[in-house]
Each structure stands twice: as structure tokens, then as C-alpha cells.
Coordinates of N, CA and C in Angstrom, one line a residue:
X1 N 105.4 159.1 -173.5 CA 106.9 158.8 -173.7 C 106.7 158.4 -175.2
X2 N 107.6 159.2 -175.9 CA 108.1 158.9 -177.2 C 108.5 157.5 -177.6
X3 N 108.4 156.6 -178.7 CA 108.8 155.3 -179.0 C 110.0 155.7 -179.0
X4 N 111.1 156.4 -179.4 CA 112.4 156.4 -179.3 C 112.8 156.7 -177.9
X5 N 112.1 157.3 -177.2 CA 112.7 157.7 -175.7 C 112.6 156.0 -175.1
X6 N 111.8 155.4 -175.4 CA 111.5 154.0 -174.6 C 112.5 153.1 -175.2
X7 N 112.8 153.1 -176.6 CA 113.6 152.2 -177.2 C 115.1 152.4 -176.6
X8 N 115.7 153.9 -176.4 CA 116.9 154.2 -175.5 C 116.8 153.9 -174.3
X9 N 115.6 153.9 -174.0 CA 115.8 153.4 -172.3 C 115.7 151.9 -172.3
X10 N 115.0 151.5 -173.0 CA 115.6 149.8 -173.0 C 116.9 149.4 -173.3
X11 N 117.5 150.3 -174.4 CA 119.0 150.0 -175.0 C 119.5 150.3 -173.7
X12 N 119.5 151.6 -173.1 CA 120.4 151.9 -172.0 C 120.4 150.7 -170.9
X13 N 119.3 150.0 -170.6 CA 118.7 149.1 -169.4 C 119.8 147.9 -169.8
X14 N 119.7 147.3 -171.1 CA 120.3 146.2 -171.5 C 121.5 146.2 -171.6
X15 N 122.1 147.3 -172.0 CA 123.9 147.6 -171.9 C 124.1 147.6 -170.2
X16 N 123.7 148.3 -169.6 CA 123.6 148.1 -168.3 C 123.7 146.6 -167.3
X17 N 122.7 146.4 -167.7 CA 122.8 144.8 -167.3 C 123.7 143.8 -167.9
X18 N 124.3 143.9 -169.3 CA 125.2 143.2 -169.5 C 126.8 143.6 -168.9
X19 N 126.8 144.8 -168.8 CA 128.0 145.2 -168.0 C 128.1 144.8 -166.4
X20 N 126.8 144.7 -166.0 CA 126.7 144.1 -164.6 C 127.1 142.6 -164.4
X21 N 126.2 141.9 -165.3 CA 126.5 140.5 -165.6 C 128.1 140.1 -165.9
X22 N 128.5 140.8 -166.5 CA 130.0 140.3 -166.5 C 130.6 141.1 -165.5
X23 N 130.3 142.0 -164.6 CA 131.2 142.1 -163.7 C 130.8 141.1 -162.3
X24 N 129.6 140.5 -162.3 CA 129.3 139.8 -161.3 C 129.9 138.1 -161.5
X25 N 129.7 137.8 -162.9 CA 130.2 136.5 -162.8 C 131.9 136.5 -162.9
X26 N 132.4 137.4 -162.4 CA 134.1 137.2 -161.9 C 133.8 137.1 -160.5
X27 N 132.9 137.4 -160.0 CA 132.5 137.0 -158.2 C 132.0 135.4 -158.3
X28 N 132.1 135.4 -156.9 CA 131.6 133.8 -156.5 C 130.2 134.3 -156.9
X29 N 129.4 133.1 -157.3 CA 128.0 133.1 -157.8 C 127.3 132.7 -156.4
X30 N 127.3 133.4 -155.6 CA 126.6 133.3 -154.2 C 126.5 134.4 -153.7
X31 N 125.1 135.1 -153.4 CA 124.6 136.2 -152.4 C 125.1 137.3 -153.5
X32 N 124.0 137.7 -154.4 CA 124.2 138.5 -155.0 C 123.1 139.8 -154.9
X33 N 122.8 140.9 -155.4 CA 121.8 141.7 -155.5 C 121.8 142.9 -156.5
X34 N 121.3 143.0 -157.5 CA 121.3 143.6 -158.9 C 119.8 144.7 -158.8
X35 N 120.2 146.0 -158.5 CA 119.2 147.0 -158.4 C 119.1 147.2 -160.1
X36 N 117.8 147.5 -160.5 CA 117.6 148.4 -161.7 C 116.7 149.7 -161.1
X37 N 117.2 151.0 -161.8 CA 116.2 152.0 -161.3 C 115.5 152.3 -162.7
X38 N 114.6 152.7 -163.1 CA 114.1 153.5 -164.0 C 113.2 154.9 -163.8
X39 N 113.7 156.0 -163.9 CA 113.5 157.2 -163.7 C 112.2 157.6 -165.0
X40 N 111.2 157.5 -164.7 CA 110.0 158.2 -165.7 C 109.4 159.2 -165.6
X41 N 110.0 160.0 -164.4 CA 109.7 161.1 -164.3 C 109.8 162.6 -165.2
X42 N 109.2 163.6 -165.2 CA 109.4 164.6 -166.3 C 110.3 165.3 -165.7
X43 N 110.5 165.7 -164.6 CA 111.1 166.9 -164.0 C 111.8 166.5 -162.9
X44 N 112.1 165.4 -162.5 CA 113.2 164.9 -161.2 C 114.5 163.9 -161.7
X45 N 115.3 164.9 -161.1 CA 116.6 164.3 -161.5 C 117.0 163.3 -160.2
X46 N 117.4 161.8 -160.4 CA 118.2 161.2 -159.2 C 119.9 161.7 -159.2
X47 N 119.9 162.5 -157.8 CA 121.5 162.6 -157.9 C 122.1 162.3 -156.5
X48 N 123.3 162.4 -156.3 CA 124.3 161.9 -155.1 C 123.8 161.0 -154.7
X49 N 124.3 159.7 -154.9 CA 123.6 158.5 -154.3 C 124.7 158.1 -153.2
X50 N 123.9 157.7 -151.9 CA 124.7 157.2 -150.8 C 123.9 155.9 -150.3
X51 N 125.6 155.0 -149.7 CA 125.1 153.6 -149.8 C 125.4 153.3 -148.2
X52 N 124.7 152.5 -147.5 CA 125.3 151.8 -146.3 C 124.7 150.2 -146.4
X53 N 126.1 149.7 -146.2 CA 126.1 148.0 -146.5 C 126.7 147.3 -145.3
X54 N 125.8 146.1 -144.8 CA 126.4 145.5 -143.7 C 126.8 143.8 -144.1
X55 N 128.0 143.7 -143.9 CA 128.2 142.0 -144.8 C 128.4 142.5 -146.3
X56 N 128.5 143.3 -147.1 CA 128.5 143.1 -148.3 C 129.6 144.3 -148.3
X57 N 129.5 144.4 -150.2 CA 130.3 145.0 -150.6 C 129.6 145.6 -151.9
X58 N 130.0 146.9 -153.0 CA 129.4 147.3 -153.9 C 130.1 146.9 -154.9
X59 N 129.8 146.2 -155.7 CA 130.7 145.7 -157.1 C 130.4 146.8 -158.2
X60 N 129.3 147.1 -158.7 CA 129.0 148.2 -159.7 C 128.4 149.3 -158.7
X61 N 128.9 150.4 -158.5 CA 128.5 151.5 -158.1 C 127.0 152.1 -158.7
X62 N 126.2 152.4 -158.3 CA 124.8 153.3 -158.8 C 125.5 154.6 -159.4
X63 N 125.1 155.2 -160.8 CA 125.2 156.1 -161.4 C 125.3 157.3 -160.5
X64 N 126.2 158.2 -161.0 CA 126.0 159.4 -160.0 C 124.6 160.7 -159.9
X65 N 124.1 159.9 -161.5 CA 123.0 161.1 -161.7 C 122.0 159.9 -162.3
X66 N 121.1 160.3 -162.4 CA 119.9 159.4 -163.4 C 119.1 160.4 -163.9
X67 N 118.8 160.6 -165.0 CA 117.9 161.9 -165.5 C 116.6 161.4 -166.1
X68 N 115.9 162.5 -166.1 CA 114.3 161.9 -166.0 C 114.5 161.2 -167.5
X69 N 113.5 160.4 -167.4 CA 113.4 159.4 -169.0 C 114.8 158.4 -169.1
X70 N 115.4 158.0 -168.1 CA 116.9 157.4 -168.2 C 116.9 156.2 -167.0
X71 N 118.0 155.5 -167.0 CA 117.8 154.4 -166.0 C 119.3 154.3 -165.3
X72 N 119.5 153.5 -164.4 CA 120.7 153.1 -163.5 C 120.5 151.8 -163.1
X73 N 121.7 151.4 -162.6 CA 121.8 150.2 -162.2 C 123.1 150.2 -160.6
X74 N 122.9 149.3 -160.1 CA 123.9 148.7 -159.1 C 124.1 147.3 -158.8
X75 N 125.0 146.9 -158.1 CA 125.3 145.6 -157.8 C 125.8 145.3 -156.4
X76 N 125.3 144.6 -155.6 CA 125.9 144.2 -154.5 C 126.3 143.3 -154.1
X77 N 127.2 142.5 -153.6 CA 127.5 141.4 -153.1 C 127.9 141.1 -151.7
X78 N 127.8 139.8 -151.3 CA 127.8 139.2 -150.0 C 129.4 139.4 -149.6
X79 N 129.8 139.8 -148.7 CA 131.4 139.5 -148.2 C 131.8 138.1 -148.1
X80 N 132.6 137.4 -149.0 CA 133.0 136.2 -149.1 C 133.2 135.6 -147.9
X81 N 133.0 134.3 -147.6 CA 133.5 133.2 -146.5 C 132.8 133.8 -145.4
X82 N 131.5 134.1 -145.0 CA 130.8 134.2 -144.0 C 129.8 133.6 -144.2
X83 N 129.2 133.0 -142.8 CA 128.0 132.3 -142.8 C 126.7 133.0 -142.8
X84 N 126.7 134.3 -143.1 CA 125.4 134.9 -142.7 C 125.3 135.7 -144.3
X85 N 123.9 136.2 -144.5 CA 123.7 136.9 -145.7 C 124.3 138.5 -145.5
X86 N 123.6 139.6 -146.5 CA 124.1 140.7 -146.2 C 122.8 141.5 -146.4
X87 N 122.9 142.9 -146.0 CA 121.8 144.0 -146.3 C 122.3 145.3 -147.0
X88 N 121.7 145.8 -147.4 CA 121.9 147.2 -146.7 C 120.9 148.2 -147.8
X89 N 120.9 149.7 -147.8 CA 120.0 150.7 -148.2 C 120.9 151.3 -148.9
X90 N 120.3 152.2 -150.1 CA 120.8 153.2 -150.9 C 119.8 154.1 -151.5
X91 N 120.3 155.6 -150.9 CA 119.2 156.7 -151.8 C 119.9 157.5 -152.5
X92 N 119.0 158.5 -153.4 CA 119.4 159.5 -154.2 C 118.5 160.7 -153.7
X93 N 119.1 161.8 -154.0 CA 118.5 163.2 -153.6 C 117.5 163.2 -154.7
X94 N 116.3 163.5 -154.5 CA 115.4 163.9 -155.6 C 115.4 165.5 -156.2
X95 N 116.1 165.5 -157.0 CA 116.2 166.9 -157.6 C 115.1 167.4 -158.2
X96 N 114.1 168.5 -158.1 CA 113.4 169.3 -159.2 C 114.0 169.7 -160.1
X97 N 113.9 169.7 -161.1 CA 114.8 170.7 -162.2 C 114.2 172.0 -162.3
X98 N 112.9 172.2 -162.2 CA 112.3 173.6 -162.4 C 112.7 174.3 -161.5
X99 N 113.0 174.1 -159.8 CA 113.5 174.7 -158.6 C 114.7 174.5 -158.4
X100 N 115.1 173.5 -159.1 CA 116.9 173.3 -158.9 C 117.4 173.1 -157.4
X101 N 116.2 172.4 -156.5 CA 116.2 172.3 -155.0 C 115.7 170.6 -154.9
X102 N 116.7 170.1 -153.9 CA 116.3 168.8 -153.4 C 115.7 168.8 -152.1
X103 N 114.4 168.4 -152.2 CA 113.7 168.3 -150.5 C 113.2 167.2 -149.9
X104 N 113.7 165.7 -151.1 CA 113.2 164.6 -150.9 C 114.3 163.5 -151.0
X105 N 114.3 162.5 -150.7 CA 115.4 161.6 -151.3 C 114.7 160.3 -151.2
X106 N 115.0 159.4 -152.2 CA 114.3 157.9 -152.7 C 115.3 157.1 -152.0
X107 N 115.0 156.1 -151.1 CA 115.6 155.4 -150.6 C 115.1 153.9 -151.1
X108 N 116.0 152.6 -151.4 CA 116.0 151.2 -151.8 C 116.5 150.3 -150.9
X109 N 115.7 149.4 -149.8 CA 116.3 148.8 -149.2 C 116.5 147.2 -149.7
X110 N 117.4 146.5 -149.2 CA 117.2 145.0 -149.6 C 118.3 144.3 -148.8
X111 N 117.4 142.9 -148.4 CA 118.1 142.2 -147.6 C 118.1 140.5 -148.1
X112 N 119.2 140.2 -148.2 CA 119.3 138.7 -148.8 C 119.9 138.2 -148.0
X113 N 119.2 137.1 -147.5 CA 120.0 136.3 -146.5 C 120.6 135.0 -146.8
X114 N 121.4 134.4 -146.0 CA 122.1 133.2 -146.5 C 121.8 131.9 -146.9
X115 N 120.6 132.0 -146.4 CA 119.6 130.7 -146.9 C 118.3 131.0 -147.1
X116 N 117.8 131.0 -148.0 CA 116.4 131.8 -148.8 C 115.5 130.5 -148.0
X117 N 115.8 129.4 -148.1 CA 114.9 128.4 -147.5 C 114.5 128.6 -145.9
X118 N 115.4 129.4 -145.4 CA 114.7 129.7 -144.2 C 114.4 131.1 -143.7
X119 N 114.9 132.1 -144.9 CA 114.5 133.6 -144.5 C 114.1 134.1 -145.7
X120 N 113.1 134.8 -146.4 CA 113.2 135.2 -147.4 C 113.7 136.6 -147.5
X121 N 114.2 136.6 -149.0 CA 114.8 138.2 -149.7 C 113.3 138.8 -149.0
X122 N 113.9 140.0 -148.6 CA 113.1 141.5 -148.4 C 113.9 142.6 -149.3
X123 N 112.4 143.4 -149.4 CA 113.0 145.0 -150.0 C 111.9 145.6 -149.4
X124 N 112.5 147.3 -149.7 CA 111.3 148.4 -149.3 C 111.9 149.6 -150.3
X125 N 110.7 150.2 -150.6 CA 111.3 151.5 -151.2 C 110.5 152.5 -150.2
X126 N 111.2 154.0 -150.5 CA 110.4 155.0 -149.9 C 110.6 156.5 -150.1
X127 N 110.4 157.6 -149.6 CA 110.6 158.6 -149.7 C 110.7 159.5 -148.6
X128 N 111.8 160.2 -148.3 CA 112.3 160.6 -147.0 C 112.9 161.9 -147.0
X129 N 112.6 162.9 -146.2 CA 113.4 164.2 -146.0 C 114.8 164.0 -146.2
X130 N 115.0 165.2 -147.1 CA 116.5 165.2 -147.6 C 117.4 165.1 -146.4
X131 N 116.8 165.6 -145.2 CA 117.9 165.7 -144.0 C 118.5 164.2 -143.5
X132 N 117.4 163.0 -143.8 CA 117.8 161.7 -143.6 C 119.3 161.4 -143.9
X133 N 119.9 160.8 -143.2 CA 121.5 159.7 -143.3 C 120.8 158.6 -143.9
X134 N 121.7 158.1 -144.7 CA 122.0 156.8 -144.8 C 122.8 156.3 -144.4
X135 N 122.5 155.3 -143.2 CA 122.8 154.8 -142.0 C 122.5 153.5 -141.5
X136 N 122.9 153.0 -140.4 CA 122.3 151.8 -140.0 C 120.7 152.3 -139.2
X137 N 120.6 153.5 -139.0 CA 119.4 153.8 -138.5 C 118.4 153.7 -139.5
X138 N 118.5 154.2 -140.6 CA 117.6 154.3 -141.9 C 117.1 152.7 -142.0
X139 N 118.3 151.8 -142.2 CA 118.2 150.2 -142.2 C 116.8 149.8 -141.7
X140 N 117.5 150.4 -140.3 CA 116.9 149.8 -138.9 C 115.2 149.8 -138.9
X141 N 115.0 151.4 -139.4 CA 113.8 151.8 -139.5 C 112.9 151.2 -140.6
X142 N 113.8 151.1 -141.8 CA 112.9 150.7 -142.9 C 112.7 149.0 -142.8
X143 N 113.4 148.4 -142.3 CA 113.5 146.6 -142.0 C 112.5 146.1 -140.8
X144 N 112.5 147.1 -140.0 CA 111.6 146.8 -138.6 C 110.4 147.7 -138.0
X145 N 110.1 148.7 -138.9 CA 109.0 149.1 -138.4 C 108.0 149.7 -139.4
X146 N 106.9 150.3 -139.5 CA 105.6 150.5 -140.3 C 105.5 152.0 -140.5
X147 N 105.8 152.2 -141.5 CA 105.4 154.1 -141.5 C 104.7 154.4 -142.6
X148 N 104.5 155.9 -142.9 CA 103.7 156.4 -144.2 C 105.1 156.6 -145.4
X149 N 106.3 156.8 -145.1 CA 107.5 157.1 -145.5 C 107.8 156.0 -146.5
X150 N 107.6 154.9 -146.1 CA 107.9 153.6 -147.0 C 107.0 152.5 -147.0
X151 N 107.2 151.5 -148.0 CA 106.6 150.2 -147.9 C 107.6 149.3 -148.2
X152 N 107.3 147.9 -147.1 CA 108.5 146.8 -147.7 C 107.9 145.6 -147.8
X153 N 108.5 144.5 -148.2 CA 107.6 143.5 -148.5 C 109.0 142.2 -148.8
X154 N 108.2 140.8 -148.8 CA 109.3 140.0 -149.1 C 109.4 139.6 -151.1
X155 N 110.3 139.2 -151.2 CA 110.5 138.8 -152.9 C 109.3 138.1 -153.2
X156 N 108.6 136.9 -152.3 CA 108.2 136.1 -153.0 C 106.6 137.1 -152.6
X157 N 105.9 137.9 -152.6 CA 105.0 138.4 -152.4 C 104.8 139.5 -153.5
X158 N 103.6 140.4 -153.3 CA 103.5 141.1 -154.7 C 104.3 142.3 -154.6
X159 N 104.5 143.2 -155.7 CA 105.4 144.3 -156.1 C 104.9 145.2 -155.4
X160 N 105.8 146.1 -154.6 CA 105.5 147.3 -153.9 C 105.2 148.5 -154.5
X161 N 104.2 149.4 -153.9 CA 103.9 150.5 -154.7 C 104.0 151.6 -153.3
X162 N 104.8 152.7 -153.5 CA 104.8 153.9 -152.6 C 104.5 155.3 -153.4
X163 N 103.6 156.1 -152.6 CA 103.4 157.3 -153.3 C 103.6 158.3 -152.3
X164 N 104.8 159.2 -152.8 CA 105.2 160.3 -151.6 C 104.4 161.4 -152.1
X165 N 105.1 162.3 -151.8 CA 104.5 164.0 -152.5 C 104.5 164.0 -153.7
X166 N 105.6 163.6 -154.5 CA 105.7 164.1 -155.8 C 105.9 163.0 -157.0
X167 N 106.9 162.0 -156.2 CA 106.6 160.3 -156.9 C 105.9 159.5 -156.5
X168 N 105.7 158.3 -157.2 CA 105.4 157.1 -157.1 C 106.7 156.2 -157.5
X169 N 106.8 155.5 -156.3 CA 107.7 154.3 -156.7 C 107.1 152.7 -156.7
X170 N 107.6 151.8 -157.7 CA 106.9 150.6 -158.0 C 107.9 149.9 -158.3
X171 N 108.1 148.7 -157.1 CA 109.2 147.8 -157.2 C 108.7 146.4 -157.3
X172 N 109.9 145.3 -157.6 CA 109.7 144.1 -157.5 C 110.9 143.2 -157.2
X173 N 111.1 142.5 -156.5 CA 112.2 141.7 -156.4 C 112.0 140.3 -156.7
X174 N 113.1 139.5 -157.2 CA 113.2 138.3 -157.4 C 113.4 137.3 -156.3
X175 N 112.7 136.1 -156.6 CA 113.0 135.2 -155.2 C 114.1 134.1 -155.3
X176 N 115.1 134.5 -155.2 CA 116.4 133.6 -155.6 C 117.7 134.2 -154.7
X177 N 118.7 133.1 -155.0 CA 119.9 133.7 -154.1 C 120.9 134.7 -154.9
X178 N 120.6 135.3 -156.1 CA 120.7 136.2 -156.6 C 120.1 137.3 -157.1
X179 N 119.1 137.7 -156.3 CA 118.0 138.3 -156.7 C 118.2 140.0 -157.3
X180 N 117.4 140.3 -158.1 CA 117.0 141.3 -159.0 C 116.0 142.1 -158.5
X181 N 116.1 143.5 -158.2 CA 115.4 144.2 -157.9 C 114.9 145.4 -159.1
X182 N 114.1 145.7 -159.5 CA 113.3 146.4 -160.6 C 112.5 147.4 -159.7
X183 N 113.2 148.7 -159.8 CA 112.2 150.2 -159.5 C 112.2 151.1 -160.7
X184 N 110.8 151.0 -160.5 CA 110.3 152.6 -161.3 C 109.7 153.6 -160.9
X185 N 110.1 154.8 -161.0 CA 110.0 155.9 -160.4 C 109.0 156.9 -161.4
X186 N 108.1 157.2 -161.5 CA 107.0 158.3 -161.9 C 106.4 159.6 -161.2
X187 N 106.4 160.2 -161.6 CA 105.6 161.4 -161.1 C 104.4 161.0 -160.8
X188 N 103.7 161.4 -159.5 CA 103.0 160.8 -158.9 C 101.5 161.0 -159.4
X189 N 101.2 161.9 -160.4 CA 99.9 162.0 -161.0 C 100.3 161.5 -162.2
X190 N 101.0 160.5 -162.7 CA 100.8 159.6 -163.5 C 101.1 158.7 -163.8
X191 N 100.7 157.6 -162.7 CA 100.8 156.3 -162.4 C 99.5 155.7 -161.8

């Protein structure tokens, strides 16, 4: 990756972070989750995002497209005045630019409990077949089962790495009441 691409990528991420921070500052300071995705691939476009949320709302939606060597962010917040945490999953179609076909999807799960002293923040990343719907069934599968299509963990644990057929996804999550998840996606053979 050229130095100017890296600088532009960093500037894009900083600008997005500032915008999300401004939007989040207008909300209650409790239980929110910001997700940053950096697409380090050379030939895959993330497109057509879909979201499933429970007891939360999307306050800054994911961008419709994340091109190679670019980034995007989304922000989610807990529904006010509920004594519970919130959780969700969102995913993007993984479009191969050379074939113009999407055969897989990249998914990110997050779970932010009401009280992080009693339960830990959790997250998961994975690659699924294009036919998988983004709904409560996907959330339940990713949060309760073990499978080769995804990896899950707690924010206080190590970073996650999942390698699919075409891409490798690395992710970290901060362990606080307003966690940030950072996701890096690269070509399988590059990381």
C-alpha cells in the first residue's frame, strides 16, 4: 500500500470518528458501540449492509459501500430507559471486483450488557454464504454456537482473527460501557 493511500485512509477514519463522536455526544452517555471497518483488500468491495438489532438503534448507519483501501464506520446505541443491554449483528456482501459477483458476506456481532461488571462485552466476526439472512437466527448462531464460519470472544480477551475462503478478518473490542470495535479485512494471502 502506498504511503498516500495510508495517509488518506487514516484521514478518512479520523473524519468518520469525529462525525460519530459528535453524533454520540448528543445521546445519553450510556451503552453505545462504534464499529470501524478498514478494507485492506485489493479486489473486494463491501456493499449492501444489513443490520439486526435488539434493544438498540442505529445512530450512524454503515456506509452503503466500502471500497478497497478505504474505511467506514457505524454507531449503535441502547434504547433509552431499559434496564438491559443491547446487541446486534450487521453484515456486508463481499463483492469481487474482477467477477462482479458476491458469493459471501462478512458479519460483525456485538453485545453490550447493561452492567459490564456482571457480564463482559462480546463480539464476533465471520464470513458466511451470500444466502444467509441478517436476523435473530444469525445473531443466535454467532453468539451461542461454535462454527468454522466465524470466531467470537470477549472484549477483555485477545483480538480475533478469522480466515475465510477469500479474506482474513482481524478484530478488537474495547472493554468499557461505550466500546469501540475495530475490524481490518485483508486478502487471505496477505496477512
